[in-house]
Amino acid sequence: MSNAYNRPDQLSPELRRRVLETARRLGYPGPDPVARSLRTRKAGAVGLLLTENLSYAFRDPAALGFLEGLALACEDAGTGLMLIPASPEREDVAAVHRAGVDGFVVYSVPDDDPHLAAVLERPVPTVVCDQPDIGNVDRVGIDDRSAMYELAQHLIAMGHRRVGVVCMRLARDRNDGYVSVDRQHAAHFHVQRARLAGLAMAFSEAGVDWSKVPVVERFDHNTASGEAAAAQVLDRDPSITALICTSDILALGAMNEAKRRGLRVPEDLTITGFDGIQEAERAGLTTVRQPVLEKGRAAGKLLLDVGERTRPRSVNLSTELITGTTAAAPRTIAEERWFGP
Amino acid sequence: MSNAYNRPDQLSPELRRRVLETARRLGYPGPDPVARSLRTRKAGAVGLLLTENLSYAFRDPAALGFLEGLALACEDAGTGLMLIPASPEREDVAAVHRAGVDGFVVYSVPDDDPHLAAVLERPVPTVVCDQPDIGNVDRVGIDDRSAMYELAQHLIAMGHRRVGVVCMRLARDRNDGYVSVDRQHAAHFHVQRARLAGLAMAFSEAGVDWSKVPVVERFDHNTASGEAAAAQVLDRDPSITALICTSDILALGAMNEAKRRGLRVPEDLTITGFDGIQEAERAGLTTVRQPVLEKGRAAGKLLLDVGERTRPRSVNLSTELITGTTAAAPRTIAEERWFGP
DNA sequence: CTGAAAGCGCTAACAG
DNA sequence: CTGTTAGCGCTTTCAG
């Protein structure tokens, strides 16, 4: 009987037809997928752990691109993709334990996330995307530090020395304001830590005292946060020539704030982002483009690949510096005298 | 032992601690979720069936809003949300059979979709969103016919009598071109059928011969399709005063095409949409807003609500006519003579 | 090709 | 409070 459903080739078509027909007449709804999964030890689905609020995942183009890539990989493999209900507020790890999946993809969570810990306890393969950077687990990501280092060098070459930084949340606690160097080093979000490290390295090499550079953090990730953070930096340090944002969303917010203040970009203020989302491209933002869809696809492939899983694998995707129209050489005092403000 | 994991209250904390400690030492990874699901008859997840390509779902703001609402409802209930791998090309229904879920949400599929048939065979509750309109199943949607009827009346009141229509795909076969009245009536996508019916009713009442109104269909749903479809209508019927699109995405494409032709909107051509997505609002589109996020949330609640399930329930959400800046009274020939073209 | 039986790992019920 | 046991529905194996 089982054969009728699962191995059409093991019995005659005629018999198969008869069995199925009878089953239907008896009201048999087909094999129970859960019982089958128990027996075959395959759930036919992978779990996705996003620690951010779900709304965030569906509104941030970068997260969305990742999700799309992952979903495509799953679709190719005929595998379901299960969104694990794990909001950062509720520390209810039970959902991770309850999920009947063959593996997990963990996207951009802090290294001290309890849901992540629960995932790692499960005896199924796991792929971590972007962060955190933990040993012994498959990983997909980019080299955030180098990418940001390169962007910084681009600005340094233009002549920028007085800069400000706007970054995303560095830990699970809300800290909408200035960030000490200690907090930068202790950041639980590895991606943000790496990007800041890249900046610190480049500017230190250029003779800038990094501890003096204003770095402002925002917990929420949207353009309003970018606006507020940019305002905070510009209020305290009106003399900066460039505002470096660790995401395009924040940078787009900063652009709004610059406009509101009558600052021309890039003549009066250089603004840069990170991610390479479509909205940024449209705005001509100077930024770093990362292949978000490919990241999702790679994570899915890595998880679903049945190949050797002897030692942790790591996939590093390449990024590209996008030279937009929001970065230019800072005007010197002399130039301002000459050409007017 | 099971109690130690599932009923902390049934035994002393001390014992619980000891049991868990021992379990860990023995390398026990915790209860297997699949076996538990088999025993408890609860999978702790709901399945989402989207028949469109997944990429579509992640790029169309309306679908995305629905997905977000559904995901929120699931998160609130601590339930997983599983995306079922069902692309329209591959007619592989197995994924539906394989999915270990407690119920299905079906979003916007044609009434003859094989995956839908497979879902309905499964002995679990199902909620259909938008379409198709099948009996005996819980449903969430809006009154597409009335909403479009109201929009049409708005245009008729302005004086529009010569109109063209651009609509989304009406069936699973590709038909990028004109649509006969027969095809309109036979459409497998109920939503599109209802919107066209609303238009037909309003314009017929206003004395317009609906069979003479050009209706153009596009299989793909993006602005490029909207542009091409608008071009097709305008090429054949340059005298129309209004172009009614059955989605905002198509309408935004039509706006591009109008601009390319040097037609001013709304002075030379009225354009309307449907959905009320953010991009449309930004463009000042005259459209019908529907609560997409609420639709998703309502679908989730309906599915997860353990209440009486004696007879099929139906949730109808309300829509709102948005009077934008893309619709105005058509200029008469006399006016054109007077004011210039 | 057919039928019978073991057992996947768990939870719930019940007896001690 | 603790230990034992039946059985969820399936697939796989093995004997006929």
XYZ file of C-alpha atoms (C1' of nucleotides) in Angstrom:
714
model
C 0.000 0.000 0.000
C 2.780 2.362 0.942
C 4.303 1.370 -2.338
C 1.327 2.648 -4.254
C 2.132 6.143 -3.102
C 5.887 6.040 -2.954
C 7.091 3.545 -5.540
C 4.874 3.522 -8.580
C 7.472 1.401 -10.282
C 7.342 -1.450 -7.790
C 3.880 -2.577 -8.748
C 1.687 -2.784 -11.772
C -0.080 0.396 -12.853
C -3.345 -1.453 -12.703
C -2.868 -2.501 -9.109
C -1.664 0.926 -8.188
C -4.758 2.454 -9.671
C -6.964 0.018 -7.805
C -5.251 0.589 -4.481
C -5.437 4.350 -4.784
C -9.031 4.165 -5.877
C -9.999 2.043 -2.898
C -8.050 4.264 -0.540
C -9.892 7.309 -1.788
C -13.238 5.582 -1.457
C -12.417 4.753 2.144
C -11.622 8.392 2.790
C -7.905 7.846 3.232
C -6.267 11.243 2.901
C -2.883 9.968 1.843
C 0.158 9.229 3.962
C 0.597 11.394 7.024
C 3.638 13.564 6.411
C 4.654 13.702 10.043
C 4.634 9.947 10.511
C 6.538 9.610 7.297
C 9.074 12.153 8.473
C 9.561 10.290 11.704
C 10.178 7.077 9.871
C 12.391 8.450 7.112
C 14.178 10.938 9.339
C 13.594 13.687 6.821
C 11.333 16.620 7.434
C 11.648 18.053 3.946
C 12.062 21.561 5.277
C 14.704 23.902 6.579
C 14.203 26.440 9.314
C 15.112 30.092 9.071
C 16.023 31.913 12.235
C 15.753 35.662 12.029
C 16.062 37.334 15.310
C 14.914 40.703 14.235
C 11.254 41.463 14.292
C 9.712 39.877 11.272
C 8.451 43.211 10.050
C 12.036 44.253 9.794
C 12.893 41.309 7.613
C 10.061 42.101 5.261
C 10.840 45.798 5.005
C 14.610 45.815 4.727
C 15.517 45.253 1.084
C 18.779 43.565 1.982
C 17.099 41.041 4.269
C 14.422 40.546 1.672
C 16.972 39.802 -1.000
C 18.548 37.217 1.235
C 15.177 35.663 1.946
C 14.405 35.507 -1.731
C 17.688 33.810 -2.525
C 17.185 31.283 0.216
C 13.618 30.612 -0.863
C 14.791 30.040 -4.420
C 17.391 27.535 -3.292
C 14.744 25.714 -1.284
C 12.314 25.744 -4.146
C 14.948 24.281 -6.441
C 15.484 21.484 -3.989
C 11.773 20.936 -3.406
C 12.293 21.754 0.244
C 10.005 23.782 2.455
C 11.256 26.905 4.178
C 9.969 27.440 7.678
C 10.121 30.796 9.372
C 10.785 30.160 13.046
C 8.759 32.431 15.310
C 11.511 34.006 17.366
C 11.045 37.611 18.254
C 13.813 39.303 20.166
C 11.476 40.329 22.982
C 10.103 36.990 23.884
C 13.009 34.779 24.813
C 10.923 31.728 24.123
C 13.320 29.236 22.708
C 10.698 26.494 22.524
C 9.855 27.287 18.914
C 13.356 26.261 17.922
C 12.937 22.949 19.706
C 9.538 22.397 18.189
C 10.524 22.973 14.582
C 10.490 19.825 12.495
C 13.257 20.722 10.083
C 16.331 19.109 8.600
C 18.568 22.061 9.284
C 18.703 25.731 10.122
C 19.802 28.879 8.424
C 20.589 31.621 10.894
C 20.520 35.122 9.496
C 22.222 38.028 11.124
C 21.689 37.456 14.811
C 23.858 38.659 17.694
C 26.373 36.209 19.044
C 24.652 36.012 22.423
C 21.216 35.221 21.072
C 19.472 32.471 23.030
C 17.669 31.207 19.950
C 20.997 30.701 18.255
C 22.186 28.686 21.236
C 19.074 26.542 20.965
C 19.691 25.976 17.270
C 23.248 24.869 17.909
C 22.002 22.294 20.411
C 19.840 20.659 17.801
C 21.506 17.720 16.083
C 20.980 19.099 12.573
C 23.237 21.029 10.223
C 23.309 24.782 10.512
C 24.488 27.557 8.254
C 25.115 30.988 9.674
C 24.840 33.970 7.404
C 26.785 37.157 8.072
C 26.890 36.853 11.794
C 27.813 35.806 14.303
C 31.272 34.491 13.595
C 31.300 31.238 15.493
C 33.586 28.332 14.975
C 32.658 24.901 13.767
C 29.582 25.926 11.799
C 29.099 26.460 8.079
C 29.096 30.114 7.206
C 28.169 32.427 4.338
C 29.090 36.035 4.304
C 31.268 38.778 2.964
C 34.412 40.391 4.239
C 32.767 43.364 5.901
C 35.991 44.644 7.329
C 37.875 44.764 4.040
C 34.912 46.182 2.155
C 34.549 49.032 4.597
C 38.302 49.519 4.680
C 38.276 49.990 0.937
C 35.421 52.476 1.104
C 37.283 54.401 3.794
C 40.408 54.523 1.679
C 38.328 55.919 -1.162
C 37.226 58.759 1.101
C 40.684 59.263 2.512
C 42.094 59.551 -0.982
C 39.562 62.274 -1.633
C 40.924 64.141 1.341
C 38.406 63.403 4.065
C 39.873 63.439 7.562
C 37.048 64.785 9.696
C 34.316 62.208 9.483
C 31.339 60.933 11.438
C 29.804 57.488 11.507
C 26.244 56.216 11.845
C 25.863 52.526 12.587
C 23.191 49.957 13.291
C 22.633 48.386 16.678
C 25.687 46.828 18.210
C 23.996 44.737 20.865
C 20.621 43.628 22.063
C 20.228 46.578 24.379
C 19.009 49.849 22.941
C 21.645 52.582 22.794
C 20.529 55.405 20.564
C 23.532 57.657 20.812
C 27.288 57.856 20.898
C 29.343 54.725 21.013
C 32.531 54.336 23.016
C 35.452 52.504 21.512
C 34.873 49.820 24.106
C 31.336 49.265 22.927
C 32.571 49.088 19.370
C 34.978 46.319 20.263
C 32.444 44.454 22.359
C 29.679 44.610 19.765
C 27.614 41.430 19.616
C 26.690 42.035 16.019
C 29.787 40.903 14.254
C 28.952 42.592 10.971
C 28.740 46.007 12.526
C 31.875 45.362 14.554
C 33.765 44.391 11.425
C 32.615 47.424 9.467
C 33.639 49.753 12.260
C 36.950 47.947 12.536
C 37.567 48.487 8.841
C 36.935 52.191 9.229
C 39.081 52.416 12.344
C 41.956 50.752 10.612
C 41.854 52.911 7.504
C 41.512 56.204 9.333
C 44.104 55.303 11.924
C 46.523 54.544 9.131
C 45.705 57.953 7.675
C 46.696 59.565 10.927
C 43.218 60.144 12.306
C 42.679 59.480 16.011
C 39.814 57.006 15.783
C 38.798 57.500 19.398
C 37.900 61.072 18.497
C 35.681 60.134 15.583
C 32.011 60.441 16.494
C 30.185 57.156 16.067
C 26.448 57.174 16.632
C 24.339 54.038 16.989
C 20.677 53.448 16.266
C 18.649 50.489 17.440
C 15.921 50.704 14.836
C 16.877 50.319 11.240
C 14.931 52.717 9.043
C 15.364 56.064 7.375
C 13.915 57.943 10.346
C 16.696 56.526 12.474
C 19.192 57.574 9.853
C 17.843 61.092 9.915
C 17.969 61.367 13.675
C 21.425 59.896 13.913
C 22.767 62.176 11.209
C 21.256 65.139 13.026
C 22.956 64.050 16.223
C 26.367 63.885 14.589
C 25.980 67.133 12.651
C 24.754 68.998 15.708
C 27.821 68.073 17.682
C 30.337 68.110 14.850
C 29.259 70.543 12.151
C 32.756 70.514 10.725
C 32.781 66.943 9.482
C 33.149 66.559 5.757
C 31.817 63.023 5.440
C 29.157 60.953 7.122
C 29.764 57.231 6.778
C 26.741 55.026 7.364
C 26.967 51.287 7.839
C 23.830 50.657 5.794
C 22.092 52.222 2.822
C 18.877 52.674 4.755
C 20.655 54.787 7.332
C 22.460 56.669 4.569
C 19.208 57.487 2.806
C 17.947 58.900 6.077
C 21.128 60.932 6.412
C 20.533 62.310 2.924
C 17.119 63.512 4.006
C 18.602 65.226 7.029
C 21.320 66.886 4.968
C 18.712 68.230 2.599
C 16.633 69.515 5.483
C 19.664 71.449 6.716
C 20.372 72.889 3.318
C 23.590 70.955 2.999
C 24.369 69.978 -0.552
C 25.555 66.420 -1.130
C 28.375 65.951 -1.986
C 29.494 69.596 -2.193
C 28.966 70.350 1.479
C 28.810 66.852 2.870
C 29.822 63.443 1.600
C 27.487 60.591 2.556
C 28.100 56.878 2.040
C 26.140 53.718 2.677
C 26.548 49.957 2.610
C 24.566 47.156 0.922
C 23.834 48.375 -2.581
C 20.049 48.238 -2.389
C 18.015 49.479 -5.316
C 16.817 52.635 -3.601
C 20.434 53.543 -2.949
C 21.370 53.037 -6.541
C 18.487 55.250 -7.586
C 19.723 57.935 -5.213
C 23.230 57.671 -6.616
C 24.648 56.710 -3.263
C 28.312 55.900 -2.969
C 28.235 52.554 -1.243
C 29.410 48.955 -1.165
C 27.290 46.503 -3.051
C 26.957 43.035 -1.675
C 25.211 40.148 -3.440
C 22.329 39.629 -1.036
C 20.361 37.264 -3.223
C 23.440 35.166 -3.800
C 24.050 35.023 -0.089
C 20.646 33.507 0.456
C 21.098 31.084 -2.372
C 24.537 30.066 -1.144
C 23.251 29.519 2.376
C 20.494 27.276 1.072
C 22.826 25.313 -1.160
C 25.313 24.832 1.630
C 22.630 23.530 3.942
C 20.996 21.277 1.397
C 24.203 19.972 -0.074
C 24.492 16.390 1.053
C 28.192 16.290 0.339
C 31.024 15.952 2.793
C 30.346 17.708 6.016
C 33.578 16.807 7.680
C 34.735 20.243 8.607
C 32.932 23.566 8.611
C 32.755 25.248 5.243
C 32.888 28.962 4.676
C 31.681 30.875 1.648
C 32.916 34.402 1.196
C 31.125 36.417 -1.462
C 32.729 39.381 -3.077
C 31.616 42.973 -2.795
C 31.978 45.943 -5.041
C 32.651 49.565 -4.262
C 30.009 51.657 -5.999
C 31.217 55.114 -6.849
C 28.066 57.167 -6.756
C 27.440 60.872 -6.723
C 27.271 61.394 -2.976
C 30.971 61.432 -2.291
C 33.467 64.061 -3.428
C 36.526 65.822 -2.195
C 35.790 68.139 0.708
C 35.971 71.826 -0.033
C 38.776 73.555 1.770
C 38.308 76.715 3.747
C 40.178 78.534 1.024
C 37.812 77.267 -1.603
C 34.852 78.319 0.467
C 36.287 81.820 0.740
C 36.805 81.872 -2.960
C 33.609 80.341 -4.246
C 31.292 81.198 -1.384
C 29.708 78.684 0.980
C 11.751 12.140 31.644
C 9.398 13.623 29.098
C 8.027 15.582 32.011
C 11.352 17.198 32.693
C 11.158 18.912 29.311
C 7.457 19.496 28.976
C 6.019 19.884 32.478
C 8.468 21.604 34.772
C 5.656 21.906 37.300
C 5.027 18.187 37.594
C 8.253 17.410 39.327
C 10.659 18.947 41.765
C 13.089 21.503 40.388
C 15.897 19.514 41.859
C 14.931 16.341 40.042
C 14.332 18.241 36.853
C 17.752 19.723 37.058
C 19.277 16.313 37.643
C 17.428 14.704 34.776
C 18.366 17.427 32.332
C 21.929 17.381 33.516
C 22.208 13.653 33.001
C 20.526 13.868 29.630
C 23.012 16.438 28.485
C 25.921 14.398 29.718
C 24.640 11.471 27.740
C 24.492 13.634 24.651
C 20.712 13.676 24.427
C 19.778 16.546 22.142
C 16.277 17.050 23.526
C 13.009 15.612 22.349
C 12.721 14.991 18.634
C 10.179 17.465 17.296
C 8.919 15.174 14.568
C 8.222 12.288 16.916
C 6.535 14.701 19.254
C 4.421 16.045 16.425
C 3.354 12.567 15.474
C 2.305 11.801 18.999
C 0.599 15.099 19.782
C -0.894 15.508 16.328
C 0.372 19.052 16.141
C 3.075 20.201 13.811
C 3.299 23.718 15.214
C 3.423 25.231 11.764
C 1.155 26.368 8.985
C 1.893 26.074 5.298
C 1.673 28.902 2.826
C 0.867 28.067 -0.748
C 1.822 30.712 -3.266
C 1.540 29.557 -6.773
C 3.393 32.388 -8.320
C 7.127 32.200 -8.550
C 8.564 32.993 -5.183
C 10.484 35.896 -6.599
C 7.184 37.442 -7.456
C 5.965 37.156 -3.895
C 9.069 38.875 -2.612
C 8.958 41.692 -5.122
C 5.297 42.583 -5.257
C 4.579 44.963 -2.373
C 1.008 43.764 -2.053
C 2.027 40.114 -1.737
C 4.771 41.136 0.635
C 2.338 42.983 2.861
C 0.174 39.912 3.001
C 3.147 37.755 3.858
C 4.171 40.118 6.604
C 0.695 40.115 8.130
C 0.531 36.356 8.032
C 3.993 36.022 9.525
C 3.011 38.374 12.341
C -0.070 36.335 13.130
C 2.044 33.189 13.203
C 4.654 34.799 15.379
C 1.995 35.908 17.829
C 0.765 32.357 18.051
C 4.254 30.898 18.315
C 3.616 28.960 15.137
C 6.051 28.370 12.318
C 5.261 29.505 8.809
C 6.361 27.152 6.078
C 6.688 28.264 2.488
C 5.646 25.355 0.317
C 7.877 24.926 -2.739
C 5.287 25.038 -5.479
C 6.305 26.776 -8.637
C 3.750 27.073 -11.389
C 6.013 25.371 -13.911
C 6.724 22.190 -12.084
C 3.400 20.556 -11.370
C 4.958 18.602 -8.580
C 2.266 18.317 -5.990
C 4.355 16.107 -3.715
C 5.594 19.052 -1.676
C 2.059 19.690 -0.536
C 1.742 16.087 0.598
C 5.077 16.188 2.324
C 4.486 19.302 4.362
C 4.108 18.635 8.053
C 1.736 21.455 8.890
C -1.453 21.965 10.850
C -3.174 23.891 8.108
C -2.709 25.819 4.903
C -3.092 29.377 3.776
C -3.574 29.638 0.042
C -2.754 32.995 -1.454
C -4.048 34.113 -4.761
C -3.916 31.020 -6.921
C -6.059 30.203 -9.955
C -9.063 28.009 -9.312
C -7.663 25.192 -11.429
C -4.316 24.989 -9.688
C -3.242 21.403 -8.986
C -1.456 22.410 -5.791
C -4.684 23.850 -4.504
C -6.443 20.585 -5.241
C -3.753 18.753 -3.294
C -4.170 21.090 -0.354
C -7.895 20.523 -0.278
C -7.334 16.774 -0.113
C -5.305 17.134 3.038
C -7.349 16.649 6.204
C -6.309 19.971 7.723
C -8.006 23.350 7.837
C -7.429 25.726 4.965
C -7.918 29.436 4.495
C -8.028 30.879 1.012
C -7.041 34.471 0.510
C -8.463 36.519 -2.352
C -8.891 33.686 -4.732
C -10.179 31.378 -5.836
C -13.743 31.595 -4.661
C -14.483 28.024 -3.709
C -17.210 26.813 -1.441
C -16.816 25.163 1.908
C -13.465 26.718 2.778
C -12.623 29.630 5.043
C -11.898 32.737 3.078
C -10.359 36.188 3.520
C -10.656 38.852 0.898
C -12.182 42.065 -0.233
C -15.092 42.857 -2.488
C -13.093 43.396 -5.637
C -16.153 43.840 -7.788
C -17.703 46.594 -5.688
C -14.406 48.350 -5.170
C -13.747 48.503 -8.879
C -17.350 49.460 -9.557
C -16.942 52.425 -7.251
C -13.728 53.488 -8.934
C -15.422 53.239 -12.318
C -18.294 55.384 -11.139
C -15.783 57.963 -9.987
C -14.389 58.101 -13.505
C -17.809 58.084 -15.104
C -18.862 61.002 -12.933
C -15.857 62.881 -14.248
C -17.098 62.261 -17.742
C -14.969 59.391 -18.979
C -16.682 57.194 -21.558
C -13.858 56.097 -23.800
C -11.611 53.970 -21.626
C -9.067 51.199 -21.907
C -8.168 48.514 -19.400
C -4.927 46.777 -18.474
C -5.263 43.669 -16.337
C -3.129 40.931 -14.834
C -3.104 37.365 -16.051
C -6.504 35.755 -16.237
C -5.436 32.135 -16.484
C -2.390 29.947 -16.313
C -1.673 30.253 -20.001
C 0.192 33.285 -21.234
C -1.902 35.707 -23.239
C -0.137 39.021 -23.616
C -2.723 40.900 -25.582
C -6.358 41.665 -26.049
C -8.952 39.820 -24.053
C -12.301 38.705 -25.406
C -15.370 39.039 -23.256
C -15.464 35.268 -23.133
C -12.004 35.087 -21.683
C -12.960 37.715 -19.136
C -15.871 35.626 -17.961
C -13.888 32.400 -17.945
C -10.937 33.846 -16.023
C -9.455 31.418 -13.527
C -8.152 34.218 -11.363
C -11.250 35.249 -9.533
C -9.873 38.582 -8.378
C -9.210 39.774 -11.894
C -12.549 38.471 -13.079
C -14.337 40.353 -10.306
C -12.531 43.605 -11.014
C -13.339 43.409 -14.698
C -16.934 42.565 -13.844
C -17.156 45.672 -11.671
C -15.905 47.796 -14.540
C -18.219 46.140 -17.032
C -21.216 46.756 -14.840
C -20.478 50.406 -14.182
C -19.700 51.294 -17.763
C -22.610 49.308 -19.137
C -24.896 51.225 -16.810
C -23.378 54.435 -18.144
C -24.337 53.402 -21.647
C -20.932 52.182 -22.774
C -20.808 49.018 -24.856
C -18.402 46.978 -22.758
C -17.614 44.562 -25.566
C -16.038 47.478 -27.411
C -13.787 48.493 -24.536
C -10.199 47.404 -25.148
C -8.955 45.127 -22.375
C -5.322 44.069 -22.524
C -3.841 41.306 -20.403
C -0.289 40.752 -19.207
C 1.092 37.536 -17.787
C 4.012 39.030 -15.925
C 3.301 41.481 -13.204
C 5.793 44.324 -13.220
C 6.083 47.876 -14.477
C 7.603 46.794 -17.765
C 4.443 44.820 -18.469
C 2.376 47.833 -17.560
C 4.336 49.954 -19.998
C 3.950 47.507 -22.829
C 0.275 46.957 -22.199
C -0.424 50.666 -22.023
C 1.428 51.127 -25.288
C -0.680 48.440 -26.874
C -3.921 50.091 -25.848
C -2.811 53.599 -26.770
C -1.528 52.495 -30.144
C -4.847 51.030 -31.081
C -7.095 53.492 -29.291
C -5.382 56.879 -29.051
C -8.710 58.492 -28.311
C -9.270 56.951 -24.895
C -9.403 59.391 -22.017
C -8.700 56.970 -19.201
C -6.575 53.878 -18.727
C -7.788 51.688 -15.898
C -5.261 49.224 -14.527
C -6.169 46.382 -12.226
C -3.043 46.823 -10.122
C -0.822 49.686 -9.023
C 2.258 48.050 -10.465
C 0.676 47.993 -13.911
C -0.546 51.545 -13.427
C 2.934 52.763 -12.546
C 4.142 51.197 -15.752
C 1.361 52.920 -17.653
C 2.461 56.225 -16.156
C 5.949 55.659 -17.517
C 4.544 54.956 -20.956
C 2.325 58.036 -20.885
C 5.318 60.160 -19.985
C 7.350 58.636 -22.770
C 4.614 59.640 -25.225
C 4.454 63.146 -23.906
C 0.973 62.626 -22.532
C 0.312 64.630 -19.408
C -1.442 62.808 -16.575
C -4.196 63.595 -15.828
C -4.655 66.428 -18.346
C -4.293 64.253 -21.428
C -4.864 60.850 -19.900
C -6.354 59.597 -16.666
C -4.621 56.557 -15.157
C -5.847 54.511 -12.206
C -4.519 51.546 -10.242
C -5.567 49.093 -7.576
C -3.985 48.022 -4.257
C -2.768 51.206 -2.636
C 0.902 50.283 -2.381
C 3.357 52.833 -1.079
C 4.959 53.559 -4.424
C 1.518 54.371 -5.803
C 0.789 56.738 -2.987
C 4.087 58.482 -3.620
C 3.149 58.868 -7.274
C -0.232 60.319 -6.357
C -2.048 57.521 -8.120
C -5.824 57.414 -8.021
C -6.451 53.901 -6.836
C -8.255 51.599 -4.427
C -6.450 50.881 -1.212
C -6.840 47.475 0.308
C -5.486 46.434 3.710
C -2.941 43.859 2.608
C -1.255 43.438 5.949
C -4.592 42.971 7.631
C -5.517 40.357 5.083
C -2.489 38.325 6.035
C -3.141 38.752 9.697
C -6.784 37.812 9.306
C -5.903 34.712 7.322
C -3.498 33.609 10.035
C -5.983 34.268 12.812
C -8.713 32.406 11.011
C -6.482 29.401 10.510
C -5.095 29.370 14.015
C -8.359 30.105 15.744
C -9.358 26.913 17.473
C -12.969 28.038 17.748
C -15.971 26.592 16.058
C -15.264 25.362 12.619
C -18.714 24.146 11.845
C -19.308 26.041 8.659
C -16.933 27.962 6.443
C -16.205 31.466 7.621
C -15.636 34.419 5.388
C -13.871 37.664 6.257
C -14.412 40.622 3.981
C -12.103 43.552 4.555
C -13.038 47.021 3.468
C -11.336 49.067 0.802
C -10.991 52.763 0.245
C -11.081 54.808 -2.924
C -7.975 56.985 -2.985
C -8.499 60.166 -4.944
C -5.056 60.929 -6.240
C -3.781 63.330 -8.837
C -3.824 60.995 -11.819
C -7.526 61.200 -12.592
C -9.407 64.252 -13.828
C -12.217 65.154 -16.158
C -11.311 64.546 -19.775
C -10.794 67.640 -21.846
C -13.419 68.031 -24.493
C -12.617 68.753 -28.097
C -13.945 72.259 -27.563
C -11.616 72.826 -24.666
C -8.695 71.591 -26.679
C -9.536 74.055 -29.437
C -9.754 76.789 -26.865
C -6.772 76.034 -24.676
C -4.580 74.217 -27.123
C -3.725 70.524 -26.974
C 3.676 -9.461 -6.166
C 1.448 -9.625 -1.243
C 1.030 -9.600 3.882
C 2.932 -9.271 8.363
C 5.698 -7.138 11.720
C 9.274 -4.184 13.728
C 10.302 0.079 15.274
C 11.266 5.446 14.280
C 10.975 8.688 19.419
C 7.787 10.512 21.639
C 3.661 11.664 25.079
C -0.153 10.523 27.910
C -2.284 7.590 30.817
C -2.051 4.790 34.545
C -0.287 1.925 38.178
C 2.737 1.869 41.932
C 6.165 11.903 42.819
C 8.072 7.971 39.694
C 8.293 4.026 36.293
C 6.064 1.446 32.767
C 3.567 0.939 28.608
C 0.621 1.543 24.482
C 0.439 3.357 20.269
C 0.608 7.886 16.993
C 1.126 6.255 11.121
C 4.433 5.348 8.539
C 8.350 2.712 5.795
C 11.219 -1.082 5.436
C 12.313 -5.660 5.629
C 11.471 -10.231 5.275
C 8.890 -14.381 4.547
C 5.543 -16.367 1.673
